[in-house]
Tab-separated table of C-alpha atoms and ligand atoms in Angstrom:
chain	number	residue	atom	x	y	z
A	848	MET	CA	-0.321	-0.544	0.191
A	849	PRO	CA	1.971	3.136	-1.081
A	850	MET	CA	1.720	5.388	2.343
A	851	GLN	CA	-0.845	8.467	2.612
A	852	THR	CA	0.903	11.872	1.238
A	853	HIS	CA	-0.441	14.426	3.330
A	854	ASN	CA	-0.361	17.735	0.864
A	855	ASN	CA	1.400	20.378	2.548
A	856	ASN	CA	1.612	22.880	-0.341
A	857	GLU	CA	-2.142	24.166	-0.211
A	858	LEU	CA	-1.573	27.618	-1.478
A	859	HIS	CA	-1.924	30.641	0.102
A	860	LEU	CA	-4.462	32.640	-0.979
A	861	ASP	CA	-4.160	36.405	0.041
A	862	PRO	CA	-7.717	37.282	1.791
A	863	THR	CA	-6.672	40.844	0.219
A	864	ARG	CA	-7.050	40.648	-2.967
A	865	ILE	CA	-9.704	37.791	-3.253
A	866	PRO	CA	-10.807	38.227	-7.059
A	867	ARG	CA	-14.573	40.732	-6.823
A	868	HIS	CA	-16.049	38.782	-9.554
A	869	ILE	CA	-14.867	36.358	-11.427
A	870	ALA	CA	-16.666	34.417	-14.246
A	871	ILE	CA	-15.957	31.248	-15.482
A	872	ILE	CA	-16.989	29.420	-18.328
A	873	MET	CA	-17.518	25.835	-17.551
A	874	ASP	CA	-16.446	23.442	-20.173
A	875	GLY	CA	-14.960	19.866	-20.543
A	876	ASN	CA	-18.902	18.381	-19.473
A	877	GLY	CA	-19.008	15.962	-23.124
A	878	ARG	CA	-15.497	14.822	-22.992
A	879	TRP	CA	-15.560	14.112	-19.591
A	880	ALA	CA	-18.058	11.472	-19.664
A	881	LYS	CA	-16.882	10.214	-23.351
A	882	ALA	CA	-13.397	9.632	-21.985
A	883	ARG	CA	-15.683	7.030	-19.528
A	884	GLY	CA	-17.631	5.544	-22.114
A	885	LEU	CA	-20.956	7.693	-20.759
A	886	ASP	CA	-23.424	9.132	-22.158
A	887	ARG	CA	-23.446	13.792	-22.543
A	888	SER	CA	-25.950	13.677	-20.586
A	889	VAL	CA	-24.201	12.659	-17.519
A	890	GLY	CA	-21.300	14.597	-17.545
A	891	HIS	CA	-23.383	16.800	-17.887
A	892	GLN	CA	-25.174	15.940	-14.021
A	893	LYS	CA	-22.093	15.244	-12.692
A	894	GLY	CA	-20.756	19.105	-13.246
A	895	VAL	CA	-23.711	20.343	-11.107
A	896	GLU	CA	-22.171	19.141	-8.511
A	897	THR	CA	-19.120	20.723	-9.561
A	898	VAL	CA	-21.742	23.807	-9.676
A	899	HIS	CA	-22.146	22.973	-6.100
A	900	THR	CA	-19.399	22.969	-5.190
A	901	ILE	CA	-17.106	26.508	-6.484
A	902	THR	CA	-20.407	27.805	-5.320
A	903	GLU	CA	-19.798	26.975	-1.401
A	904	GLU	CA	-16.153	27.648	-2.300
A	905	ALA	CA	-16.372	31.085	-3.927
A	906	ALA	CA	-18.909	31.717	-0.999
A	907	ARG	CA	-17.098	30.927	0.940
A	908	ILE	CA	-13.991	33.022	0.924
A	909	GLY	CA	-15.263	36.439	0.295
A	910	VAL	CA	-16.073	35.868	-3.915
A	911	GLN	CA	-19.114	38.758	-4.603
A	912	TYR	CA	-20.008	37.960	-7.508
A	913	LEU	CA	-19.610	34.465	-10.235
A	914	THR	CA	-20.925	33.866	-13.234
A	915	LEU	CA	-21.537	30.964	-14.553
A	916	TYR	CA	-21.977	30.466	-18.669
A	917	ALA	CA	-24.684	27.337	-18.126
A	918	PHE	CA	-25.935	27.523	-22.139
A	919	SER	CA	-25.123	29.992	-24.705
A	920	THR	CA	-26.869	30.937	-27.809
A	921	GLU	CA	-25.225	28.830	-29.088
A	922	ASN	CA	-25.805	25.764	-27.482
A	923	TRP	CA	-29.615	25.682	-28.907
A	924	ASN	CA	-28.278	24.224	-32.599
A	925	ARG	CA	-27.146	21.162	-29.720
A	926	PRO	CA	-29.152	17.845	-30.262
A	927	ALA	CA	-32.640	18.396	-28.721
A	928	ALA	CA	-32.068	15.423	-26.943
A	929	GLU	CA	-29.225	16.820	-25.316
A	930	VAL	CA	-31.575	20.236	-25.277
A	931	ALA	CA	-33.354	18.250	-22.688
A	932	ALA	CA	-32.104	16.972	-20.676
A	933	LEU	CA	-29.711	20.093	-20.299
A	934	MET	CA	-33.007	22.266	-19.505
A	935	SER	CA	-34.331	19.699	-17.038
A	936	LEU	CA	-30.411	19.834	-14.876
A	937	VAL	CA	-30.717	23.554	-14.921
A	938	LEU	CA	-34.207	22.973	-13.340
A	939	SER	CA	-33.631	20.096	-10.993
A	940	SER	CA	-30.143	21.772	-9.740
A	941	LEU	CA	-31.561	25.026	-8.765
A	942	GLU	CA	-31.694	24.175	-5.022
A	943	GLU	CA	-33.227	25.988	-2.565
A	944	SER	CA	-31.184	25.414	-0.012
A	945	LEU	CA	-27.725	25.542	-1.944
A	946	PHE	CA	-28.663	29.237	-1.728
A	947	MET	CA	-29.892	29.867	1.764
A	948	ASN	CA	-27.171	27.660	3.542
A	949	ASN	CA	-24.531	29.889	1.965
A	950	ASN	CA	-26.244	33.488	1.511
A	951	VAL	CA	-26.418	33.412	-1.422
A	952	ARG	CA	-28.297	36.009	-4.694
A	953	LEU	CA	-29.513	34.111	-7.471
A	954	LEU	CA	-29.665	36.060	-10.388
A	955	LEU	CA	-30.241	34.880	-14.491
A	956	ILE	CA	-28.815	36.826	-17.157
A	957	GLY	CA	-29.418	35.304	-20.936
A	958	ASP	CA	-32.462	35.367	-23.639
A	959	THR	CA	-35.550	34.154	-21.189
A	960	ALA	CA	-37.775	34.739	-24.383
A	961	ARG	CA	-36.864	31.431	-25.247
A	962	LEU	CA	-36.459	29.155	-22.090
A	963	PRO	CA	-39.147	26.882	-21.387
A	964	GLU	CA	-41.923	28.835	-19.575
A	965	GLU	CA	-40.836	26.167	-15.793
A	966	ILE	CA	-37.754	27.321	-15.820
A	967	CYS	CA	-37.978	31.214	-16.149
A	968	ARG	CA	-40.935	30.433	-13.554
A	969	ALA	CA	-38.901	28.482	-11.467
A	970	VAL	CA	-35.842	31.402	-11.743
A	971	LYS	CA	-38.026	33.591	-11.336
A	972	ALA	CA	-39.009	32.557	-7.627
A	973	LEU	CA	-35.632	31.725	-6.871
A	974	GLU	CA	-34.308	35.122	-7.393
A	975	GLU	CA	-36.969	36.645	-5.129
A	976	LYS	CA	-36.487	34.124	-2.700
A	977	THR	CA	-32.881	34.826	-1.810
A	978	ALA	CA	-33.170	38.792	-3.065
A	979	ARG	CA	-32.598	40.072	0.425
A	980	ASN	CA	-29.218	37.037	0.798
A	981	THR	CA	-25.940	39.573	1.397
A	982	GLY	CA	-23.163	36.853	0.356
A	983	LEU	CA	-22.227	36.130	-2.715
A	984	THR	CA	-23.864	36.879	-6.226
A	985	LEU	CA	-24.388	34.182	-8.022
A	986	ILE	CA	-25.047	35.139	-11.664
A	987	VAL	CA	-26.412	32.461	-14.096
A	988	ALA	CA	-26.395	32.617	-17.242
A	989	LEU	CA	-28.383	30.542	-19.546
A	990	SER	CA	-29.966	31.362	-23.140
A	991	TYR	CA	-27.133	33.806	-23.969
A	992	SER	CA	-24.848	35.839	-25.791
A	993	SER	CA	-22.708	38.338	-25.685
A	994	LYS	CA	-23.696	39.405	-29.331
A	995	TRP	CA	-26.857	39.064	-28.369
A	996	GLU	CA	-27.199	41.497	-25.291
A	997	ILE	CA	-24.941	43.366	-27.143
A	998	ILE	CA	-27.531	43.874	-30.073
A	999	GLU	CA	-30.653	43.831	-27.208
A	1000	ALA	CA	-28.424	47.205	-25.661
A	1001	VAL	CA	-28.178	48.725	-28.833
A	1002	ARG	CA	-31.771	48.439	-29.758
A	1003	SER	CA	-32.724	49.760	-26.482
A	1004	ILE	CA	-30.524	52.852	-26.557
A	1005	SER	CA	-31.583	53.566	-30.703
A	1006	ALA	CA	-35.051	53.417	-29.233
A	1007	LYS	CA	-34.857	56.374	-26.604
A	1008	ALA	CA	-32.522	57.760	-29.289
A	1009	ALA	CA	-35.269	57.775	-31.850
A	1010	ALA	CA	-37.817	59.475	-29.145
A	1011	GLY	CA	-35.190	62.209	-28.508
A	1012	GLU	CA	-34.968	60.776	-24.699
A	1013	VAL	CA	-31.060	60.395	-25.405
A	1014	LYS	CA	-28.719	62.433	-27.529
A	1015	PRO	CA	-26.427	60.298	-29.620
A	1016	GLU	CA	-23.785	62.092	-28.119
A	1017	GLU	CA	-25.132	61.257	-24.740
A	1018	ILE	CA	-23.408	57.670	-24.752
A	1019	THR	CA	-21.084	56.908	-23.229
A	1020	GLU	CA	-19.338	53.503	-22.318
A	1021	VAL	CA	-21.430	53.806	-18.789
A	1022	SER	CA	-24.798	54.206	-20.394
A	1023	LEU	CA	-23.691	51.106	-22.568
A	1024	SER	CA	-22.738	49.064	-19.462
A	1025	ASP	CA	-26.064	49.977	-17.892
A	1026	SER	CA	-28.432	49.146	-20.675
A	1027	LEU	CA	-26.780	44.981	-21.012
A	1028	THR	CA	-27.496	42.581	-18.451
A	1029	THR	CA	-25.387	43.014	-16.438
A	1030	ALA	CA	-25.976	46.719	-15.296
A	1031	GLY	CA	-24.846	47.059	-11.416
A	1032	ILE	CA	-22.723	44.459	-12.226
A	1033	PRO	CA	-18.984	45.531	-11.700
A	1034	ASP	CA	-17.104	43.915	-14.919
A	1035	PRO	CA	-14.864	40.182	-13.718
A	1036	ASP	CA	-11.983	39.932	-12.201
A	1037	LEU	CA	-10.797	36.985	-13.573
A	1038	LEU	CA	-12.121	34.594	-16.730
A	1039	ILE	CA	-11.624	31.371	-16.250
A	1040	ARG	CA	-12.131	29.078	-18.568
A	1041	THR	CA	-12.169	24.840	-18.536
A	1042	GLY	CA	-11.874	22.432	-20.734
A	1043	GLY	CA	-8.881	22.696	-22.259
A	1044	GLU	CA	-10.372	25.853	-25.448
A	1045	ILE	CA	-8.311	28.917	-25.873
A	1046	ARG	CA	-11.196	31.465	-27.061
A	1047	LEU	CA	-13.958	33.075	-25.311
A	1048	SER	CA	-17.713	31.204	-26.874
A	1049	ASN	CA	-19.541	34.652	-26.825
A	1050	PHE	CA	-18.829	35.572	-23.384
A	1051	LEU	CA	-19.114	38.726	-21.616
A	1052	LEU	CA	-16.385	40.570	-24.559
A	1053	TRP	CA	-17.532	43.486	-23.326
A	1054	GLN	CA	-17.316	42.452	-19.622
A	1055	CYS	CA	-14.396	40.893	-20.117
A	1056	ALA	CA	-12.331	43.580	-21.853
A	1057	TYR	CA	-9.648	43.896	-19.237
A	1058	SER	CA	-10.168	41.249	-16.984
A	1059	GLU	CA	-7.260	38.196	-16.560
A	1060	LEU	CA	-7.817	34.899	-18.187
A	1061	TYR	CA	-6.683	31.784	-17.461
A	1062	PHE	CA	-7.023	28.292	-19.023
A	1063	CYS	CA	-6.588	24.973	-18.212
A	1064	ASP	CA	-6.877	21.472	-19.346
A	1065	THR	CA	-9.136	20.511	-16.204
A	1066	TYR	CA	-12.735	19.075	-17.916
A	1067	TRP	CA	-15.406	20.748	-15.832
A	1068	PRO	CA	-16.433	17.671	-13.745
A	1069	ASP	CA	-12.734	17.754	-12.028
A	1070	PHE	CA	-12.202	20.716	-11.210
A	1071	GLY	CA	-12.392	21.222	-7.232
A	1072	ARG	CA	-11.438	23.746	-4.981
A	1073	GLU	CA	-8.385	23.329	-5.403
A	1074	ASP	CA	-8.277	24.003	-8.800
A	1075	PHE	CA	-9.884	27.033	-8.360
A	1076	HIS	CA	-7.661	28.322	-5.952
A	1077	ARG	CA	-4.804	27.453	-7.959
A	1078	ALA	CA	-6.857	30.169	-10.518
A	1079	ILE	CA	-7.209	32.769	-7.839
A	1080	SER	CA	-3.704	32.422	-6.719
A	1081	GLU	CA	-2.744	32.481	-10.409
A	1082	TYR	CA	-5.339	36.322	-10.912
A	1083	GLN	CA	-2.743	37.604	-7.159
A	1084	HIS	CA	0.093	37.208	-8.756
A	1085	ARG	CA	-0.654	39.322	-12.149
A	1086	GLU	CA	-0.223	43.250	-12.409
A	1087	ARG	CA	-3.102	44.811	-13.617
A	1088	ARG	CA	-2.309	47.962	-15.479
A	1089	TYR	CA	-4.997	49.044	-17.452
A	1090	GLY	CA	-2.814	51.008	-20.385
A	1091	LYS	CA	-0.069	52.506	-18.172
A	1092	THR	CA	3.341	51.243	-17.328
A	1093	GLY	CA	4.562	49.209	-14.691
A	1094	GLU	CA	5.992	52.318	-12.570
A	1095	GLN	CA	2.616	53.652	-12.621
A	1096	VAL	CA	1.559	50.828	-10.778
A	1097	ALA	CA	3.870	50.469	-8.234
A	1098	ALA	CA	3.334	53.880	-7.877
A	1099	GLU	CA	-0.571	53.415	-7.257
A	1100	PRO	CA	-1.756	50.095	-5.302
A	1101	SER	CA	-5.665	51.122	-5.631
A	1102	LEU	CA	-4.864	50.209	-9.170
A	1103	GLN	CA	-4.736	46.092	-7.743
A	1104	GLU	CA	-7.285	45.851	-5.950
B	14	LIG	C1	-20.007	22.398	-20.831
B	14	LIG	O1	-19.567	21.324	-21.542
B	14	LIG	C2	-21.620	22.524	-20.836
B	14	LIG	C3	-22.265	23.414	-22.241
B	14	LIG	C4	-21.540	24.139	-22.569
B	14	LIG	C5	-23.306	23.933	-21.690
B	14	LIG	P1	-19.276	20.559	-23.484
B	14	LIG	O2	-20.742	19.936	-23.009
B	14	LIG	O3	-19.393	21.831	-24.206
B	14	LIG	O4	-18.889	19.802	-23.231
B	14	LIG	P2	-17.483	18.875	-24.582
B	14	LIG	O5	-16.629	20.769	-24.432
B	14	LIG	O6	-17.978	18.826	-25.408
B	14	LIG	O7	-16.460	18.497	-23.638
B	15	LIG	C1	-19.323	27.069	-23.773
B	15	LIG	O1	-19.092	25.949	-24.292
B	15	LIG	C2	-20.889	27.382	-23.494
B	15	LIG	C3	-21.146	27.065	-22.496
B	15	LIG	C4	-19.849	26.503	-21.485
B	15	LIG	C5	-22.101	27.100	-21.760
B	15	LIG	P1	-19.313	25.698	-25.392
B	15	LIG	O2	-18.444	23.946	-25.455
B	15	LIG	O3	-20.498	25.192	-26.073
B	15	LIG	O4	-18.008	26.425	-26.706
B	15	LIG	P2	-17.889	26.015	-28.201
B	15	LIG	O5	-18.660	25.977	-29.406
B	15	LIG	O6	-16.898	24.395	-28.329
B	15	LIG	O7	-16.767	27.094	-28.113
B	16	LIG	MG1	-18.189	22.196	-24.852
């Protein structure tokens, strides 16, 4: 029997530099299942367990906002059976206890018009029930894509302009941000993508303009607390310069917050 080894090199996270907002592209469920000769839906079921683990951990370490990409506009093009399996999984995974036990507030972003009525109802009820929770805000991106939401925002601003309520020169970064589904939510500090692909797949393109990007090969069902800490630790070692020089940043530590 091999000796049980203790992991003494647990990563040290700086509690004063926990990212305020972490966004995650949860990828690799299908390949995780395929590698085990299982149906893709089993990978999605395992993926839900990871959602619970990471949500609890994010709440525990003091992350304020966690945005999870659960289903993209493009995912509607998957086989109907997989879409149906994903939708029923979304419904069953909205466990009230996860939110109430961890003081988590739920928000949904995405094109709700395309979602099954029962999901909209369940999400709305849970959003209301959790509205007064003061810990982590969990934002689930469902039937979401960045280009979809930017078009929606442009339409709503254009309608105001056509009605004479806003002048073109009054449109600013702030007013466009305020017209997105993420209005009022600070931009992600850290964007994580699991599953080995190095792309954004139409996720939070505007909001991630200055986010730190972290890609790892681990499939989402295998992504655990340690992997999550590794991503945050790497984030804590990055220097966020926002176009300035390293010397300027050193003289202005608030930029690093
Ligand atoms: C991510 O896993 C979950 C969704 C997109 C809903 P995938 O289903 O994309 O898994 P892979 O990329 O095929 O392994
Ligand atoms: C991105 O994953 C969407 C979600 C994680 C919900 P995909 O697996 O759909 O991305 P692509 O199509 O491979 O880029
Ligand atoms: Mg994928």
